[in-house]
Amino acid sequence: MTAKPEVLFVCVHNAGRSQMAAALLEHHAQGRIVVRSAGSAPADDINPAVSRAMHELGLDLSAASPKLLTTDAVRAADVVVTMGCGDACPVFPGKRYLDWQLDDPAGKSIDEIRPIRDEIDRRIRGLLAELVSST
């Protein structure tokens, strides 16, 4: 692993789960980890209900935008966390891949998104503890 680990979060639209994960890891890591997110078929905008759910935690997604998954982004990452991107995510030897099975927040109310956000936060804290202890 590089001196500053890189984590890439991937979901289909890069408008919900992967954006929440990226924002939460950036918040908790406080600059100790390079964080990216992308989607295999990115949406035009971040899910507004996801933005509201993150705002409740004091995290602002207004500057975030869905990005297309690239091979270079996967190559640069030490850890690739997929969240329902299926076979669209390229696999390279020597990378650590995690597949987090999480409900898609698309079309869900903020009340339905909060438990997804909170589960992502729980997993992020565990991943951060692993990455920080291994550097």
CSV table of C-alpha atoms in Angstrom, one decimal:
chain,number,residue,atom,x,y,z
A,1,MET,CA,0.0,0.0,0.0
A,2,THR,CA,1.2,3.5,-0.7
A,3,ALA,CA,2.2,6.0,2.0
A,4,LYS,CA,-1.3,7.5,1.8
A,5,PRO,CA,-3.8,4.8,1.0
A,6,GLU,CA,-6.3,5.4,-1.8
A,7,VAL,CA,-9.9,4.2,-1.6
A,8,LEU,CA,-12.3,4.1,-4.6
A,9,PHE,CA,-16.1,3.7,-3.9
A,10,VAL,CA,-18.1,2.5,-6.9
A,11,CYS,CA,-21.8,2.1,-7.5
A,12,VAL,CA,-23.8,2.3,-10.7
A,13,HIS,CA,-25.0,6.0,-10.7
A,14,ASN,CA,-22.4,7.5,-8.3
A,15,ALA,CA,-25.4,9.5,-6.9
A,16,GLY,CA,-26.0,7.9,-3.6
A,17,ARG,CA,-24.1,5.1,-1.8
A,18,SER,CA,-20.7,5.8,-3.2
A,19,GLN,CA,-21.1,9.5,-2.6
A,20,MET,CA,-22.1,9.0,1.0
A,21,ALA,CA,-19.2,6.6,1.5
A,22,ALA,CA,-16.7,9.0,0.0
A,23,ALA,CA,-18.0,11.9,2.1
A,24,LEU,CA,-18.0,9.9,5.3
A,25,LEU,CA,-14.5,8.5,4.8
A,26,GLU,CA,-13.1,12.0,3.9
A,27,HIS,CA,-14.7,13.3,7.1
A,28,HIS,CA,-13.4,10.6,9.4
A,29,ALA,CA,-10.0,10.2,7.7
A,30,GLN,CA,-9.1,13.9,8.0
A,31,GLY,CA,-6.7,13.9,5.1
A,32,ARG,CA,-5.0,10.6,5.9
A,33,ILE,CA,-6.6,8.8,2.9
A,34,VAL,CA,-7.1,9.7,-0.7
A,35,VAL,CA,-10.8,9.2,-1.4
A,36,ARG,CA,-12.5,8.9,-4.8
A,37,SER,CA,-15.9,7.7,-6.0
A,38,ALA,CA,-17.3,6.9,-9.4
A,39,GLY,CA,-20.1,5.1,-11.2
A,40,SER,CA,-20.4,2.6,-14.1
A,41,ALA,CA,-23.3,4.7,-15.5
A,42,PRO,CA,-23.2,8.0,-13.6
A,43,ALA,CA,-26.4,10.0,-13.1
A,44,ASP,CA,-26.6,13.7,-13.9
A,45,ASP,CA,-26.8,14.8,-10.2
A,46,ILE,CA,-26.5,13.6,-6.6
A,47,ASN,CA,-29.7,12.2,-5.2
A,48,PRO,CA,-31.3,15.2,-3.4
A,49,ALA,CA,-32.6,13.0,-0.5
A,50,VAL,CA,-29.0,11.6,-0.1
A,51,SER,CA,-27.8,15.2,0.1
A,52,ARG,CA,-30.3,16.0,2.8
A,53,ALA,CA,-29.4,12.9,4.8
A,54,MET,CA,-25.7,13.8,4.7
A,55,HIS,CA,-26.5,17.4,5.6
A,56,GLU,CA,-28.1,16.1,8.8
A,57,LEU,CA,-24.5,15.0,9.8
A,58,GLY,CA,-23.0,18.3,8.8
A,59,LEU,CA,-21.6,17.0,5.5
A,60,ASP,CA,-22.2,19.0,2.4
A,61,LEU,CA,-22.5,17.2,-0.9
A,62,SER,CA,-23.4,20.4,-2.9
A,63,ALA,CA,-20.0,20.5,-4.6
A,64,ALA,CA,-20.0,16.7,-5.4
A,65,SER,CA,-21.0,15.4,-8.8
A,66,PRO,CA,-21.3,11.9,-10.3
A,67,LYS,CA,-18.2,10.8,-12.1
A,68,LEU,CA,-17.6,8.0,-14.7
A,69,LEU,CA,-15.6,5.0,-13.5
A,70,THR,CA,-12.3,4.8,-15.3
A,71,THR,CA,-9.6,2.1,-15.4
A,72,ASP,CA,-7.1,4.6,-14.2
A,73,ALA,CA,-9.1,5.3,-11.1
A,74,VAL,CA,-9.2,1.6,-10.3
A,75,ARG,CA,-5.5,1.2,-11.0
A,76,ALA,CA,-4.7,4.1,-8.6
A,77,ALA,CA,-6.7,2.7,-5.7
A,78,ASP,CA,-5.4,0.4,-3.0
A,79,VAL,CA,-8.9,-0.5,-2.0
A,80,VAL,CA,-11.9,-0.7,-4.3
A,81,VAL,CA,-15.3,-0.8,-2.6
A,82,THR,CA,-18.1,-1.8,-4.9
A,83,MET,CA,-21.8,-1.2,-4.0
A,84,GLY,CA,-23.8,-2.9,-6.7
A,85,CYS,CA,-21.7,-2.0,-9.8
A,86,GLY,CA,-21.8,-5.6,-10.9
A,87,ASP,CA,-19.4,-6.7,-13.6
A,88,ALA,CA,-18.7,-3.2,-14.8
A,89,CYS,CA,-15.9,-2.7,-12.3
A,90,PRO,CA,-12.5,-3.8,-13.7
A,91,VAL,CA,-10.5,-6.2,-11.6
A,92,PHE,CA,-6.7,-5.9,-11.3
A,93,PRO,CA,-4.4,-8.2,-9.5
A,94,GLY,CA,-3.0,-6.9,-6.3
A,95,LYS,CA,-5.9,-4.7,-5.4
A,96,ARG,CA,-8.1,-5.2,-2.4
A,97,TYR,CA,-11.8,-5.5,-3.4
A,98,LEU,CA,-14.7,-5.2,-1.0
A,99,ASP,CA,-18.3,-5.7,-2.1
A,100,TRP,CA,-20.7,-4.0,0.2
A,101,GLN,CA,-24.3,-5.2,-0.3
A,102,LEU,CA,-26.4,-2.1,0.5
A,103,ASP,CA,-29.8,-1.0,-0.5
A,104,ASP,CA,-29.9,1.5,-3.3
A,105,PRO,CA,-31.2,4.9,-2.0
A,106,ALA,CA,-32.7,5.8,-5.4
A,107,GLY,CA,-36.4,6.5,-5.0
A,108,LYS,CA,-36.3,6.2,-1.2
A,109,SER,CA,-37.4,8.8,1.3
A,110,ILE,CA,-34.9,10.4,3.7
A,111,ASP,CA,-36.4,8.1,6.5
A,112,GLU,CA,-35.4,5.1,4.3
A,113,ILE,CA,-32.0,6.5,3.5
A,114,ARG,CA,-30.9,7.2,7.1
A,115,PRO,CA,-30.4,3.5,7.9
A,116,ILE,CA,-28.4,3.0,4.6
A,117,ARG,CA,-26.2,6.1,5.5
A,118,ASP,CA,-25.7,4.8,9.1
A,119,GLU,CA,-24.7,1.3,7.9
A,120,ILE,CA,-22.2,2.9,5.4
A,121,ASP,CA,-20.8,5.0,8.3
A,122,ARG,CA,-20.4,1.9,10.4
A,123,ARG,CA,-18.5,0.1,7.6
A,124,ILE,CA,-16.4,3.3,6.9
A,125,ARG,CA,-15.2,3.5,10.5
A,126,GLY,CA,-14.1,-0.2,10.3
A,127,LEU,CA,-12.3,0.3,7.0
A,128,LEU,CA,-10.6,3.4,8.3
A,129,ALA,CA,-9.4,1.6,11.4
A,130,GLU,CA,-7.8,-1.1,9.2
A,131,LEU,CA,-6.2,1.3,6.8
A,132,VAL,CA,-4.8,3.6,9.5
A,133,SER,CA,-3.4,0.7,11.5
A,134,SER,CA,-1.7,-0.7,8.4
A,135,THR,CA,0.2,2.5,7.3
